[in-house]
Amino acid sequence: MERHGFVARLKPEFREQYIEAHNNISPELVSRYRRAGVHRILLFLFDEALFMYMEVENWKAAQAALGQDPLDIEWQKLVSPMKDPDFREMHEIFRME
């Protein structure tokens, strides 16, 4: 299982809309993420700082599958303009299990 962390800045004028979008994500989109090998996504918001944590079987394979998925393409069109820049990957430096 791969673990990935990402960070982005949420545009303040989209705060409520971004939260609302994630509170109403379609079950079909969630199903497609699971089929692509995504097991867990956690999204945290602190002021305008967004942090996303993912557990995925194979990140590159999931990206390739979702990059061709019409439902995810529409989802990205909805949420991507709300953050600037797009999510940037962070590097893990410590883990306690």
PDB file of C-alpha atoms in Angstrom:
ATOM      1  CA  MET A   1       0.000   0.000   0.000  1.00  0.00           C
ATOM      2  CA  GLU A   2       1.334   3.418  -0.960  1.00  0.00           C
ATOM      3  CA  ARG A   3       0.731   6.472   1.225  1.00  0.00           C
ATOM      4  CA  HIS A   4       0.771   9.968  -0.228  1.00  0.00           C
ATOM      5  CA  GLY A   5       0.297  13.436   1.247  1.00  0.00           C
ATOM      6  CA  PHE A   6      -0.573  16.522  -0.756  1.00  0.00           C
ATOM      7  CA  VAL A   7      -0.961  20.199   0.049  1.00  0.00           C
ATOM      8  CA  ALA A   8      -2.733  23.074  -1.700  1.00  0.00           C
ATOM      9  CA  ARG A   9      -4.205  26.465  -0.881  1.00  0.00           C
ATOM     10  CA  LEU A  10      -7.967  26.838  -0.978  1.00  0.00           C
ATOM     11  CA  LYS A  11      -9.196  30.104  -2.436  1.00  0.00           C
ATOM     12  CA  PRO A  12     -11.083  31.673   0.499  1.00  0.00           C
ATOM     13  CA  GLU A  13     -14.095  32.666  -1.596  1.00  0.00           C
ATOM     14  CA  PHE A  14     -14.690  28.959  -2.377  1.00  0.00           C
ATOM     15  CA  ARG A  15     -14.437  27.595   1.173  1.00  0.00           C
ATOM     16  CA  GLU A  16     -18.101  26.713   1.676  1.00  0.00           C
ATOM     17  CA  GLN A  17     -18.560  25.522  -1.910  1.00  0.00           C
ATOM     18  CA  TYR A  18     -15.501  23.235  -1.630  1.00  0.00           C
ATOM     19  CA  ILE A  19     -16.716  21.726   1.645  1.00  0.00           C
ATOM     20  CA  GLU A  20     -20.222  21.306   0.217  1.00  0.00           C
ATOM     21  CA  ALA A  21     -18.862  19.540  -2.887  1.00  0.00           C
ATOM     22  CA  HIS A  22     -16.991  17.027  -0.735  1.00  0.00           C
ATOM     23  CA  ASN A  23     -19.969  16.505   1.561  1.00  0.00           C
ATOM     24  CA  ASN A  24     -21.994  15.564  -1.516  1.00  0.00           C
ATOM     25  CA  ILE A  25     -19.508  13.538  -3.570  1.00  0.00           C
ATOM     26  CA  SER A  26     -21.354  10.987  -5.673  1.00  0.00           C
ATOM     27  CA  PRO A  27     -21.273   7.352  -4.546  1.00  0.00           C
ATOM     28  CA  GLU A  28     -20.458   6.403  -8.151  1.00  0.00           C
ATOM     29  CA  LEU A  29     -17.305   8.557  -8.076  1.00  0.00           C
ATOM     30  CA  VAL A  30     -16.267   6.970  -4.768  1.00  0.00           C
ATOM     31  CA  SER A  31     -16.819   3.554  -6.366  1.00  0.00           C
ATOM     32  CA  ARG A  32     -14.597   4.502  -9.313  1.00  0.00           C
ATOM     33  CA  TYR A  33     -11.846   5.648  -6.951  1.00  0.00           C
ATOM     34  CA  ARG A  34     -12.025   2.291  -5.187  1.00  0.00           C
ATOM     35  CA  ARG A  35     -11.864   0.420  -8.511  1.00  0.00           C
ATOM     36  CA  ALA A  36      -8.762   2.467  -9.351  1.00  0.00           C
ATOM     37  CA  GLY A  37      -7.125   1.154  -6.155  1.00  0.00           C
ATOM     38  CA  VAL A  38      -7.718   4.112  -3.842  1.00  0.00           C
ATOM     39  CA  HIS A  39      -8.486   2.766  -0.357  1.00  0.00           C
ATOM     40  CA  ARG A  40      -8.596   5.929   1.723  1.00  0.00           C
ATOM     41  CA  ILE A  41      -8.647   9.679   1.218  1.00  0.00           C
ATOM     42  CA  LEU A  42      -8.536  12.085   4.142  1.00  0.00           C
ATOM     43  CA  LEU A  43      -8.910  15.792   3.451  1.00  0.00           C
ATOM     44  CA  PHE A  44      -8.097  18.386   6.124  1.00  0.00           C
ATOM     45  CA  LEU A  45      -8.594  22.146   6.029  1.00  0.00           C
ATOM     46  CA  PHE A  46      -6.763  24.674   8.212  1.00  0.00           C
ATOM     47  CA  ASP A  47      -7.665  28.253   7.306  1.00  0.00           C
ATOM     48  CA  GLU A  48      -6.854  28.123   3.577  1.00  0.00           C
ATOM     49  CA  ALA A  49      -4.366  25.237   3.773  1.00  0.00           C
ATOM     50  CA  LEU A  50      -5.665  21.958   2.362  1.00  0.00           C
ATOM     51  CA  PHE A  51      -3.971  18.688   3.230  1.00  0.00           C
ATOM     52  CA  MET A  52      -4.920  15.441   1.516  1.00  0.00           C
ATOM     53  CA  TYR A  53      -3.735  12.013   2.627  1.00  0.00           C
ATOM     54  CA  MET A  54      -4.271   8.977   0.391  1.00  0.00           C
ATOM     55  CA  GLU A  55      -3.732   5.252   0.706  1.00  0.00           C
ATOM     56  CA  VAL A  56      -3.627   3.644  -2.718  1.00  0.00           C
ATOM     57  CA  GLU A  57      -2.466   0.359  -4.212  1.00  0.00           C
ATOM     58  CA  ASN A  58      -0.508   1.990  -7.039  1.00  0.00           C
ATOM     59  CA  TRP A  59      -0.552   5.791  -7.318  1.00  0.00           C
ATOM     60  CA  LYS A  60       0.587   5.978 -10.949  1.00  0.00           C
ATOM     61  CA  ALA A  61      -1.949   3.366 -12.050  1.00  0.00           C
ATOM     62  CA  ALA A  62      -4.741   5.150 -10.156  1.00  0.00           C
ATOM     63  CA  GLN A  63      -3.781   8.479 -11.733  1.00  0.00           C
ATOM     64  CA  ALA A  64      -3.838   6.901 -15.190  1.00  0.00           C
ATOM     65  CA  ALA A  65      -7.226   5.254 -14.636  1.00  0.00           C
ATOM     66  CA  LEU A  66      -8.870   8.312 -13.106  1.00  0.00           C
ATOM     67  CA  GLY A  67      -7.331  10.630 -15.679  1.00  0.00           C
ATOM     68  CA  GLN A  68      -9.425   8.828 -18.316  1.00  0.00           C
ATOM     69  CA  ASP A  69     -12.598   8.555 -16.223  1.00  0.00           C
ATOM     70  CA  PRO A  70     -15.309  10.991 -17.422  1.00  0.00           C
ATOM     71  CA  LEU A  71     -16.854  11.285 -13.943  1.00  0.00           C
ATOM     72  CA  ASP A  72     -13.527  12.143 -12.309  1.00  0.00           C
ATOM     73  CA  ILE A  73     -12.710  14.569 -15.126  1.00  0.00           C
ATOM     74  CA  GLU A  74     -15.972  16.414 -14.350  1.00  0.00           C
ATOM     75  CA  TRP A  75     -15.201  16.308 -10.606  1.00  0.00           C
ATOM     76  CA  GLN A  76     -11.766  17.822 -11.198  1.00  0.00           C
ATOM     77  CA  LYS A  77     -13.311  20.558 -13.366  1.00  0.00           C
ATOM     78  CA  LEU A  78     -15.594  21.391 -10.431  1.00  0.00           C
ATOM     79  CA  VAL A  79     -13.065  21.434  -7.572  1.00  0.00           C
ATOM     80  CA  SER A  80      -9.751  22.356  -9.217  1.00  0.00           C
ATOM     81  CA  PRO A  81     -10.563  26.053  -9.758  1.00  0.00           C
ATOM     82  CA  MET A  82     -11.306  26.359  -6.038  1.00  0.00           C
ATOM     83  CA  LYS A  83      -7.693  25.761  -5.057  1.00  0.00           C
ATOM     84  CA  ASP A  84      -4.489  27.406  -6.118  1.00  0.00           C
ATOM     85  CA  PRO A  85      -2.144  25.863  -6.964  1.00  0.00           C
ATOM     86  CA  ASP A  86      -3.338  22.347  -7.592  1.00  0.00           C
ATOM     87  CA  PHE A  87      -2.278  19.766  -4.995  1.00  0.00           C
ATOM     88  CA  ARG A  88       1.500  19.364  -4.641  1.00  0.00           C
ATOM     89  CA  GLU A  89       2.901  16.147  -3.233  1.00  0.00           C
ATOM     90  CA  MET A  90       4.665  16.262   0.117  1.00  0.00           C
ATOM     91  CA  HIS A  91       7.470  13.926   1.165  1.00  0.00           C
ATOM     92  CA  GLU A  92       7.073  11.665   4.162  1.00  0.00           C
ATOM     93  CA  ILE A  93       9.810  12.203   6.736  1.00  0.00           C
ATOM     94  CA  PHE A  94       8.474  10.302   9.773  1.00  0.00           C
ATOM     95  CA  ARG A  95       5.991   7.561  10.521  1.00  0.00           C
ATOM     96  CA  MET A  96       5.008   5.965  13.828  1.00  0.00           C
ATOM     97  CA  GLU A  97       2.990   2.777  13.657  1.00  0.00           C
TER      98      GLU A  97
END
